[in-house]
Amino acid sequence: MQAIRMALGERSYNVYIGAGALDEVAVHLRRAKMGPRLALVTNPTVFELHGNRFRETLTAEGFDVSVFTVPDGEEYKSLESAGRLYTEFSEALIERSTPLLALGGGIIGDLAGFVAATYMRGMPLVQLPTTLLAQVDSSIGGKTAVNHGTLKNQIGAFYQPVAVFSDIAALKTLPRTQLSEGLAEIIKSAVIGDELLFRMLERRTKEILAGDERLLQAAVSRAAAVKISIVRRDEHDTGLRNTLNFGHTAAHAIETITNFKVSHGEAVAAGMLIAGRVAAGMGVFPASALERLRAVISAAELPLSLPLNASEVLEAIKHDKKMMSGKLKFILPTRIGQVVISDRVTPDMVAEAIVE
Ligand code: NAD
Ligand code: GLY
């Protein structure tokens, strides 16, 4: 099992990555003198696949585990679900010092993280991501959130976990389409800051999709390392952390106008191609690099084109929160492994790129 340090002063923690990482949690908690009471938050899908067995590893070590489940689905990442958890925690006499273990994908991680940040003004949070996306992105960096009306991820808190355990073996039960979703974020991380990871994806994406554990471990740890190195320097998202939104400006617009019929991974793939095309058109990103990006996206079984109306996408981008003082703020690649934040991108450039 690998450990990567998120160095944030007194909020520092380790991100553990490896097959069987969930089996190490009990010993880790014991050593950290946490418990004996634990609150495990998960959903029924994940609980049946991994939660039961995981709970047994904890009870075998003498922990007293209370399980709280939230139904599966983005619509349950809500204030209502948070409210239900507060009530259930209070009825079960969960205390401020009780560690909350968040076992699941990004939805459980975000919701349980938000509850950990707010119940009794903050309980220790352990992130146990079980999707590829959650292992490389949402479990790391302390962004917790719920949705509210049309506000997606806008009600939340920065709240760092005390540890993250990414069990590569848990990914075995993940549908192939969910691996593609996670790969979109891994490709994103590679373009932002790790050319070697990108080269690995060029050669080995098929094997990653087939569930090769050794390659998954390498991809997860390299992508996690990119995010960790950025968050360490800009925990509260005041500048550099915005580069993690490479591909996401157009992606959010595409998700909005298609009413989320286009998945997040598909939208991010399209968003990265649009940003890459804009950058190539400005002469800051080589056409050959854009071709490599297309090839990797295709190998990850993500679409290279979507039936979109360019002006609708553009309108939605303009309403996006990244629209600053009338200018589009775009994350542009300058080579594989490096991006810049640019305010020189005009709506016409984006429209042309969407059409292409
Ligand atoms: P998800 O949590 O819905 O998980 C996808 C599906 O896989 C669910 O049905 C889940 O029950 C199932 N699942 C989870 N683990 C499984 C496993 N091991 N085997 C089989 N099935 C499994 O979706 P996600 O893609 O993990 O996360 C998306 C969420 O993450 C969104 O709400 C998004 O806003 C959020 N997010 C947050 C951040 C952040 O920084 N906090 C970053 C990116 C995304
Ligand atoms: N997912 C982007 C961030 O954590 O900042």
Short mmCIF file of C-alpha atoms and ligand atoms in Angstrom, two decimals:
data_model
loop_
_atom_site.label_atom_id
_atom_site.label_comp_id
_atom_site.label_asym_id
_atom_site.label_seq_id
_atom_site.Cartn_x
_atom_site.Cartn_y
_atom_site.Cartn_z
CA MET A 1 0.00 0.00 0.00
CA GLN A 2 1.33 3.44 -0.94
CA ALA A 3 0.90 6.53 1.23
CA ILE A 4 0.94 10.04 -0.20
CA ARG A 5 1.07 12.93 2.25
CA MET A 6 -1.32 15.83 1.95
CA ALA A 7 0.79 18.40 3.80
CA LEU A 8 -1.55 21.09 5.14
CA GLY A 9 -0.03 21.96 8.50
CA GLU A 10 -2.28 20.78 11.32
CA ARG A 11 -4.80 19.50 8.75
CA SER A 12 -2.25 17.16 7.12
CA TYR A 13 -3.22 13.57 6.35
CA ASN A 14 -2.19 10.51 4.37
CA VAL A 15 -3.90 9.17 1.27
CA TYR A 16 -3.37 5.39 1.31
CA ILE A 17 -3.73 3.60 -2.01
CA GLY A 18 -3.59 -0.15 -2.61
CA ALA A 19 -5.49 -3.38 -3.09
CA GLY A 20 -6.86 -4.33 0.33
CA ALA A 21 -6.59 -0.79 1.78
CA LEU A 22 -9.98 -1.21 3.48
CA ASP A 23 -8.56 -4.10 5.50
CA GLU A 24 -5.97 -1.72 7.00
CA VAL A 25 -8.47 0.83 8.31
CA ALA A 26 -9.17 -0.90 11.66
CA VAL A 27 -5.49 -1.10 12.59
CA HIS A 28 -4.96 2.49 11.53
CA LEU A 29 -7.88 3.72 13.68
CA ARG A 30 -6.66 1.70 16.62
CA ARG A 31 -3.15 3.18 16.31
CA ALA A 32 -4.62 6.68 16.01
CA LYS A 33 -6.62 5.96 19.20
CA MET A 34 -9.92 6.62 17.43
CA GLY A 35 -13.23 4.99 18.41
CA PRO A 36 -14.37 2.60 19.83
CA ARG A 37 -17.62 4.04 18.42
CA LEU A 38 -17.70 4.55 14.64
CA ALA A 39 -20.37 5.96 12.29
CA LEU A 40 -20.24 4.28 8.87
CA VAL A 41 -22.12 6.22 6.17
CA THR A 42 -22.73 4.45 2.85
CA ASN A 43 -25.42 3.52 0.35
CA PRO A 44 -27.20 0.14 -0.04
CA THR A 45 -25.33 -0.74 -3.28
CA VAL A 46 -21.90 -0.24 -1.77
CA PHE A 47 -22.89 -1.69 1.60
CA GLU A 48 -23.95 -4.95 -0.02
CA LEU A 49 -20.84 -5.18 -2.22
CA HIS A 50 -18.19 -4.08 0.29
CA GLY A 51 -19.71 -2.60 3.44
CA ASN A 52 -20.72 -5.76 5.22
CA ARG A 53 -17.29 -7.32 4.92
CA PHE A 54 -15.63 -4.02 5.82
CA ARG A 55 -17.79 -3.69 8.95
CA GLU A 56 -16.68 -7.18 10.01
CA THR A 57 -13.00 -6.13 9.81
CA LEU A 58 -13.85 -3.31 12.22
CA THR A 59 -15.95 -5.31 14.68
CA ALA A 60 -13.25 -8.01 14.71
CA GLU A 61 -10.91 -5.31 16.08
CA GLY A 62 -13.41 -4.41 18.80
CA PHE A 63 -15.03 -1.34 17.23
CA ASP A 64 -18.71 -0.59 17.78
CA VAL A 65 -19.97 0.30 14.29
CA SER A 66 -23.30 2.00 13.60
CA VAL A 67 -24.26 1.90 9.91
CA PHE A 68 -26.22 4.75 8.29
CA THR A 69 -27.37 4.34 4.69
CA VAL A 70 -28.49 6.96 2.21
CA PRO A 71 -30.28 5.89 -1.01
CA ASP A 72 -28.13 5.71 -4.14
CA GLY A 73 -28.31 8.72 -6.47
CA GLU A 74 -27.30 12.35 -6.96
CA GLU A 75 -30.78 13.51 -5.85
CA TYR A 76 -29.91 12.26 -2.33
CA LYS A 77 -26.87 14.56 -2.09
CA SER A 78 -29.17 17.05 -0.45
CA LEU A 79 -29.83 19.06 2.69
CA GLU A 80 -32.75 16.67 3.34
CA SER A 81 -30.37 13.69 3.43
CA ALA A 82 -27.98 15.64 5.65
CA GLY A 83 -30.91 16.47 7.95
CA ARG A 84 -31.91 12.82 8.16
CA LEU A 85 -28.36 11.85 9.05
CA TYR A 86 -28.21 14.53 11.80
CA THR A 87 -31.41 13.10 13.29
CA GLU A 88 -30.22 9.49 13.05
CA PHE A 89 -26.81 10.42 14.52
CA SER A 90 -28.45 12.22 17.40
CA GLU A 91 -30.83 9.31 18.09
CA ALA A 92 -27.89 6.88 18.00
CA LEU A 93 -25.99 9.16 20.44
CA ILE A 94 -23.17 9.78 17.97
CA GLU A 95 -20.78 12.29 19.51
CA ARG A 96 -18.56 14.97 18.13
CA SER A 97 -15.50 12.76 18.68
CA THR A 98 -17.02 9.78 16.83
CA PRO A 99 -15.18 9.22 13.53
CA LEU A 100 -17.42 9.28 10.45
CA LEU A 101 -16.33 6.73 7.84
CA ALA A 102 -17.62 7.65 4.34
CA LEU A 103 -17.72 4.48 2.23
CA GLY A 104 -18.78 4.95 -1.39
CA GLY A 105 -18.43 7.11 -4.49
CA GLY A 106 -18.27 10.87 -4.72
CA ILE A 107 -21.90 11.33 -3.75
CA ILE A 108 -21.47 9.61 -0.39
CA GLY A 109 -18.07 11.29 0.10
CA ASP A 110 -19.45 14.79 -0.54
CA LEU A 111 -22.63 14.32 1.55
CA ALA A 112 -20.99 12.50 4.46
CA GLY A 113 -18.13 15.00 4.37
CA PHE A 114 -20.64 17.85 4.65
CA VAL A 115 -22.35 16.11 7.57
CA ALA A 116 -18.97 15.50 9.26
CA ALA A 117 -18.13 19.19 8.86
CA THR A 118 -21.38 20.37 10.40
CA TYR A 119 -22.69 17.81 12.90
CA MET A 120 -21.69 19.18 16.32
CA ARG A 121 -19.39 21.59 14.39
CA GLY A 122 -17.13 18.87 13.09
CA MET A 123 -16.37 15.20 13.60
CA PRO A 124 -13.25 13.32 12.37
CA LEU A 125 -13.81 12.24 8.76
CA VAL A 126 -12.25 9.21 7.06
CA GLN A 127 -12.82 8.99 3.31
CA LEU A 128 -13.14 5.47 1.88
CA PRO A 129 -13.69 6.05 -1.86
CA THR A 130 -14.94 3.06 -3.86
CA THR A 131 -15.25 4.55 -7.36
CA LEU A 132 -12.33 5.44 -9.60
CA LEU A 133 -13.56 9.04 -9.78
CA ALA A 134 -13.76 9.32 -6.01
CA GLN A 135 -10.30 7.78 -5.56
CA VAL A 136 -8.58 10.25 -7.90
CA ASP A 137 -10.68 13.33 -7.27
CA SER A 138 -13.57 13.82 -4.83
CA SER A 139 -12.13 12.10 -1.72
CA ILE A 140 -9.00 14.27 -1.83
CA GLY A 141 -8.78 17.94 -0.96
CA GLY A 142 -11.62 18.57 1.45
CA LYS A 143 -14.37 19.93 -0.78
CA THR A 144 -17.63 18.71 0.73
CA ALA A 145 -21.06 19.69 -0.57
CA VAL A 146 -24.73 19.06 -1.11
CA ASN A 147 -26.94 20.26 -3.96
CA HIS A 148 -29.81 22.65 -3.34
CA GLY A 149 -32.38 23.45 -6.03
CA THR A 150 -30.40 24.46 -9.08
CA LEU A 151 -27.27 25.01 -6.99
CA LYS A 152 -25.03 22.00 -7.66
CA ASN A 153 -22.23 21.60 -5.12
CA GLN A 154 -22.75 25.21 -4.00
CA ILE A 155 -23.72 24.53 -0.39
CA GLY A 156 -20.68 23.12 1.35
CA ALA A 157 -17.52 23.52 3.34
CA PHE A 158 -13.82 22.96 3.02
CA TYR A 159 -13.32 20.15 5.48
CA GLN A 160 -10.28 17.91 5.25
CA PRO A 161 -10.48 14.22 6.19
CA VAL A 162 -8.06 12.75 8.74
CA ALA A 163 -7.19 9.98 6.27
CA VAL A 164 -8.20 8.57 2.87
CA PHE A 165 -8.06 4.84 2.08
CA SER A 166 -8.43 4.01 -1.62
CA ASP A 167 -8.90 0.28 -2.00
CA ILE A 168 -8.00 -0.68 -5.57
CA ALA A 169 -9.65 -4.10 -5.07
CA ALA A 170 -13.02 -2.39 -4.47
CA LEU A 171 -12.93 -1.17 -8.07
CA LYS A 172 -13.42 -4.77 -9.30
CA THR A 173 -17.20 -4.50 -8.86
CA LEU A 174 -17.42 -1.18 -10.67
CA PRO A 175 -19.25 -1.20 -14.04
CA ARG A 176 -16.92 -0.51 -16.98
CA THR A 177 -18.72 2.78 -17.73
CA GLN A 178 -17.80 3.97 -14.22
CA LEU A 179 -14.14 3.17 -14.94
CA SER A 180 -14.43 5.40 -18.03
CA GLU A 181 -15.91 8.15 -15.82
CA GLY A 182 -12.89 7.95 -13.54
CA LEU A 183 -10.52 7.77 -16.49
CA ALA A 184 -11.82 11.16 -17.69
CA GLU A 185 -10.50 12.70 -14.45
CA ILE A 186 -7.24 10.72 -14.67
CA ILE A 187 -6.68 12.02 -18.23
CA LYS A 188 -7.44 15.50 -16.88
CA SER A 189 -4.81 15.12 -14.14
CA ALA A 190 -2.25 13.83 -16.64
CA VAL A 191 -2.76 16.82 -18.95
CA ILE A 192 -2.58 19.22 -16.01
CA GLY A 193 0.56 17.89 -14.44
CA ASP A 194 1.94 14.45 -15.31
CA GLU A 195 3.19 13.67 -18.79
CA LEU A 196 4.48 10.24 -17.71
CA LEU A 197 0.98 9.32 -16.55
CA PHE A 198 -0.34 10.46 -19.92
CA ARG A 199 2.17 8.23 -21.69
CA MET A 200 1.10 5.31 -19.54
CA LEU A 201 -2.52 5.98 -20.50
CA GLU A 202 -1.54 6.05 -24.17
CA ARG A 203 -0.14 2.54 -23.87
CA ARG A 204 -2.23 0.87 -21.18
CA THR A 205 -5.77 2.29 -21.05
CA LYS A 206 -7.30 -0.91 -22.43
CA GLU A 207 -5.73 -2.93 -19.60
CA ILE A 208 -6.87 -0.37 -17.04
CA LEU A 209 -10.44 -0.72 -18.34
CA ALA A 210 -10.05 -4.48 -18.09
CA GLY A 211 -9.34 -4.02 -14.37
CA ASP A 212 -5.57 -4.60 -14.19
CA GLU A 213 -4.91 -3.86 -10.50
CA ARG A 214 -1.24 -2.98 -10.87
CA LEU A 215 -1.99 -0.41 -13.56
CA LEU A 216 -5.03 0.91 -11.69
CA GLN A 217 -2.87 1.42 -8.62
CA ALA A 218 -0.25 3.31 -10.67
CA ALA A 219 -2.89 5.46 -12.38
CA VAL A 220 -4.76 6.25 -9.15
CA SER A 221 -1.62 7.15 -7.23
CA ARG A 222 -0.16 9.34 -9.99
CA ALA A 223 -3.47 11.16 -10.54
CA ALA A 224 -3.97 11.56 -6.78
CA ALA A 225 -0.42 12.95 -6.53
CA VAL A 226 -1.24 15.63 -9.12
CA LYS A 227 -4.30 16.73 -7.14
CA ILE A 228 -2.46 16.61 -3.82
CA SER A 229 0.39 18.75 -5.11
CA ILE A 230 -2.09 21.39 -6.30
CA VAL A 231 -4.31 21.38 -3.18
CA ARG A 232 -1.25 21.64 -0.92
CA ARG A 233 -0.44 24.96 -2.60
CA ASP A 234 -4.01 26.31 -2.85
CA GLU A 235 -6.25 24.57 -0.34
CA HIS A 236 -9.06 27.12 -0.53
CA ASP A 237 -9.30 27.43 -4.30
CA THR A 238 -8.10 30.99 -4.75
CA GLY A 239 -6.07 30.43 -7.92
CA LEU A 240 -3.97 27.39 -8.77
CA ARG A 241 -6.63 24.87 -7.66
CA ASN A 242 -8.80 26.22 -10.45
CA THR A 243 -6.55 24.34 -12.91
CA LEU A 244 -8.26 21.14 -11.66
CA ASN A 245 -11.27 22.46 -13.56
CA PHE A 246 -9.52 21.83 -16.91
CA GLY A 247 -12.30 20.63 -19.23
CA HIS A 248 -14.96 21.44 -16.65
CA THR A 249 -16.04 24.89 -17.87
CA ALA A 250 -17.62 23.45 -21.02
CA ALA A 251 -18.47 20.18 -19.21
CA HIS A 252 -20.74 21.89 -16.70
CA ALA A 253 -22.48 23.74 -19.53
CA ILE A 254 -22.97 20.50 -21.48
CA GLU A 255 -24.38 18.71 -18.42
CA THR A 256 -26.78 21.61 -17.79
CA ILE A 257 -28.15 21.93 -21.32
CA THR A 258 -28.54 18.16 -21.74
CA ASN A 259 -30.16 17.90 -18.31
CA PHE A 260 -27.37 15.51 -17.22
CA LYS A 261 -28.19 12.98 -19.98
CA VAL A 262 -24.53 13.35 -20.99
CA SER A 263 -22.54 11.86 -18.11
CA HIS A 264 -19.93 13.88 -16.22
CA GLY A 265 -17.04 11.87 -17.72
CA GLU A 266 -18.38 12.27 -21.26
CA ALA A 267 -18.87 16.00 -20.68
CA VAL A 268 -15.35 16.39 -19.24
CA ALA A 269 -13.92 14.54 -22.26
CA ALA A 270 -15.76 16.96 -24.58
CA GLY A 271 -14.68 19.91 -22.40
CA MET A 272 -11.01 18.89 -22.58
CA LEU A 273 -11.23 18.60 -26.37
CA ILE A 274 -12.90 22.01 -26.62
CA ALA A 275 -10.22 23.60 -24.41
CA GLY A 276 -7.52 21.76 -26.36
CA ARG A 277 -8.98 22.98 -29.68
CA VAL A 278 -9.16 26.58 -28.40
CA ALA A 279 -5.53 26.35 -27.24
CA ALA A 280 -4.42 24.84 -30.56
CA GLY A 281 -6.28 27.62 -32.43
CA MET A 282 -4.42 30.23 -30.33
CA GLY A 283 -1.15 28.52 -31.23
CA VAL A 284 -0.28 27.64 -27.61
CA PHE A 285 -0.96 23.86 -27.82
CA PRO A 286 0.53 21.72 -30.61
CA ALA A 287 -1.94 20.03 -32.99
CA SER A 288 -0.03 16.77 -32.40
CA ALA A 289 -0.76 17.00 -28.64
CA LEU A 290 -4.46 17.55 -29.39
CA GLU A 291 -4.38 14.38 -31.51
CA ARG A 292 -2.81 12.46 -28.60
CA LEU A 293 -5.55 13.76 -26.30
CA ARG A 294 -8.22 12.58 -28.75
CA ALA A 295 -6.63 9.13 -28.96
CA VAL A 296 -6.49 8.68 -25.17
CA ILE A 297 -10.09 9.86 -24.72
CA SER A 298 -11.19 7.37 -27.35
CA ALA A 299 -9.19 4.53 -25.72
CA ALA A 300 -10.99 5.32 -22.45
CA GLU A 301 -14.26 4.63 -24.30
CA LEU A 302 -15.38 8.22 -24.00
CA PRO A 303 -17.02 9.96 -26.98
CA LEU A 304 -15.05 12.21 -29.36
CA SER A 305 -18.17 14.05 -30.40
CA LEU A 306 -21.58 14.84 -28.99
CA PRO A 307 -24.72 16.18 -30.68
CA LEU A 308 -24.54 19.70 -29.25
CA ASN A 309 -25.80 23.09 -30.25
CA ALA A 310 -22.78 25.40 -30.03
CA SER A 311 -24.74 28.53 -29.14
CA GLU A 312 -26.61 26.73 -26.35
CA VAL A 313 -23.33 25.52 -24.87
CA LEU A 314 -21.87 28.98 -25.13
CA GLU A 315 -24.87 30.59 -23.43
CA ALA A 316 -24.59 28.10 -20.58
CA ILE A 317 -20.83 28.75 -20.29
CA LYS A 318 -21.49 32.46 -20.00
CA HIS A 319 -23.73 31.79 -17.04
CA ASP A 320 -21.13 29.60 -15.45
CA LYS A 321 -19.59 30.74 -12.19
CA LYS A 322 -16.20 30.98 -13.86
CA MET A 323 -17.37 33.97 -15.89
CA MET A 324 -15.32 36.73 -14.28
CA SER A 325 -15.90 40.45 -15.01
CA GLY A 326 -17.28 39.80 -18.49
CA LYS A 327 -14.36 37.62 -19.55
CA LEU A 328 -14.28 33.88 -20.02
CA LYS A 329 -11.75 32.25 -17.73
CA PHE A 330 -10.51 29.13 -19.45
CA ILE A 331 -7.98 26.51 -18.39
CA LEU A 332 -5.88 25.88 -21.49
CA PRO A 333 -3.28 23.17 -22.04
CA THR A 334 0.09 24.43 -23.26
CA ARG A 335 1.57 20.95 -23.55
CA ILE A 336 0.75 17.50 -22.17
CA GLY A 337 1.55 18.00 -18.48
CA GLN A 338 0.96 21.75 -18.23
CA VAL A 339 -2.02 24.11 -18.27
CA VAL A 340 -2.52 27.85 -17.79
CA ILE A 341 -5.49 29.92 -16.70
CA SER A 342 -6.31 32.29 -19.55
CA ASP A 343 -8.66 35.25 -19.84
CA ARG A 344 -7.84 35.76 -23.52
CA VAL A 345 -10.45 33.27 -24.75
CA THR A 346 -13.33 34.89 -26.64
CA PRO A 347 -16.82 33.41 -27.09
CA ASP A 348 -16.16 33.09 -30.86
CA MET A 349 -13.13 30.90 -30.24
CA VAL A 350 -15.17 28.63 -27.97
CA ALA A 351 -18.05 28.43 -30.45
CA GLU A 352 -15.66 27.42 -33.24
CA ALA A 353 -14.04 24.79 -31.02
CA ILE A 354 -17.43 23.31 -30.04
CA VAL A 355 -18.43 22.95 -33.68
CA GLU A 356 -15.14 21.23 -34.51
P1 NAD B 1 -21.45 7.92 -7.31
O1 NAD B 1 -21.06 8.24 -5.94
O2 NAD B 1 -22.88 8.07 -7.70
O3 NAD B 1 -21.02 6.43 -7.65
C1 NAD B 1 -21.39 5.91 -8.93
C2 NAD B 1 -22.23 4.62 -8.78
O4 NAD B 1 -21.35 3.55 -8.45
C3 NAD B 1 -23.26 4.67 -7.69
O5 NAD B 1 -24.42 3.98 -8.12
C4 NAD B 1 -22.60 3.90 -6.53
O6 NAD B 1 -23.53 3.31 -5.66
C5 NAD B 1 -21.83 2.86 -7.30
N1 NAD B 1 -20.64 2.32 -6.64
C6 NAD B 1 -19.78 2.95 -5.81
N2 NAD B 1 -18.74 2.15 -5.54
C7 NAD B 1 -18.94 0.99 -6.21
C8 NAD B 1 -18.19 -0.20 -6.36
N3 NAD B 1 -17.01 -0.35 -5.80
N4 NAD B 1 -18.73 -1.18 -7.13
C9 NAD B 1 -19.91 -1.02 -7.76
N5 NAD B 1 -20.65 0.09 -7.69
C10 NAD B 1 -20.15 1.10 -6.93
O7 NAD B 1 -20.61 8.78 -8.39
P2 NAD B 1 -19.08 9.23 -8.44
O8 NAD B 1 -18.79 9.33 -9.89
O9 NAD B 1 -18.20 8.40 -7.58
O10 NAD B 1 -19.11 10.69 -7.80
C11 NAD B 1 -19.84 11.74 -8.39
C12 NAD B 1 -20.07 12.82 -7.36
O11 NAD B 1 -18.80 13.32 -6.94
C13 NAD B 1 -20.86 14.01 -7.87
O12 NAD B 1 -21.85 14.36 -6.94
C14 NAD B 1 -19.82 15.13 -7.98
O13 NAD B 1 -20.36 16.40 -7.78
C15 NAD B 1 -18.87 14.74 -6.89
N6 NAD B 1 -17.49 15.25 -7.03
C16 NAD B 1 -16.95 15.91 -5.97
C17 NAD B 1 -15.64 16.37 -6.05
C18 NAD B 1 -15.01 17.04 -4.87
O14 NAD B 1 -13.92 17.59 -4.99
N7 NAD B 1 -15.63 16.99 -3.71
C19 NAD B 1 -14.89 16.17 -7.22
C20 NAD B 1 -15.48 15.49 -8.27
C21 NAD B 1 -16.79 15.03 -8.17
N1 GLY B 2 -12.64 18.76 -8.10
C1 GLY B 2 -11.95 20.01 -8.11
C2 GLY B 2 -11.37 20.40 -6.79
O1 GLY B 2 -11.30 19.61 -5.89
O2 GLY B 2 -10.95 21.50 -6.63
#
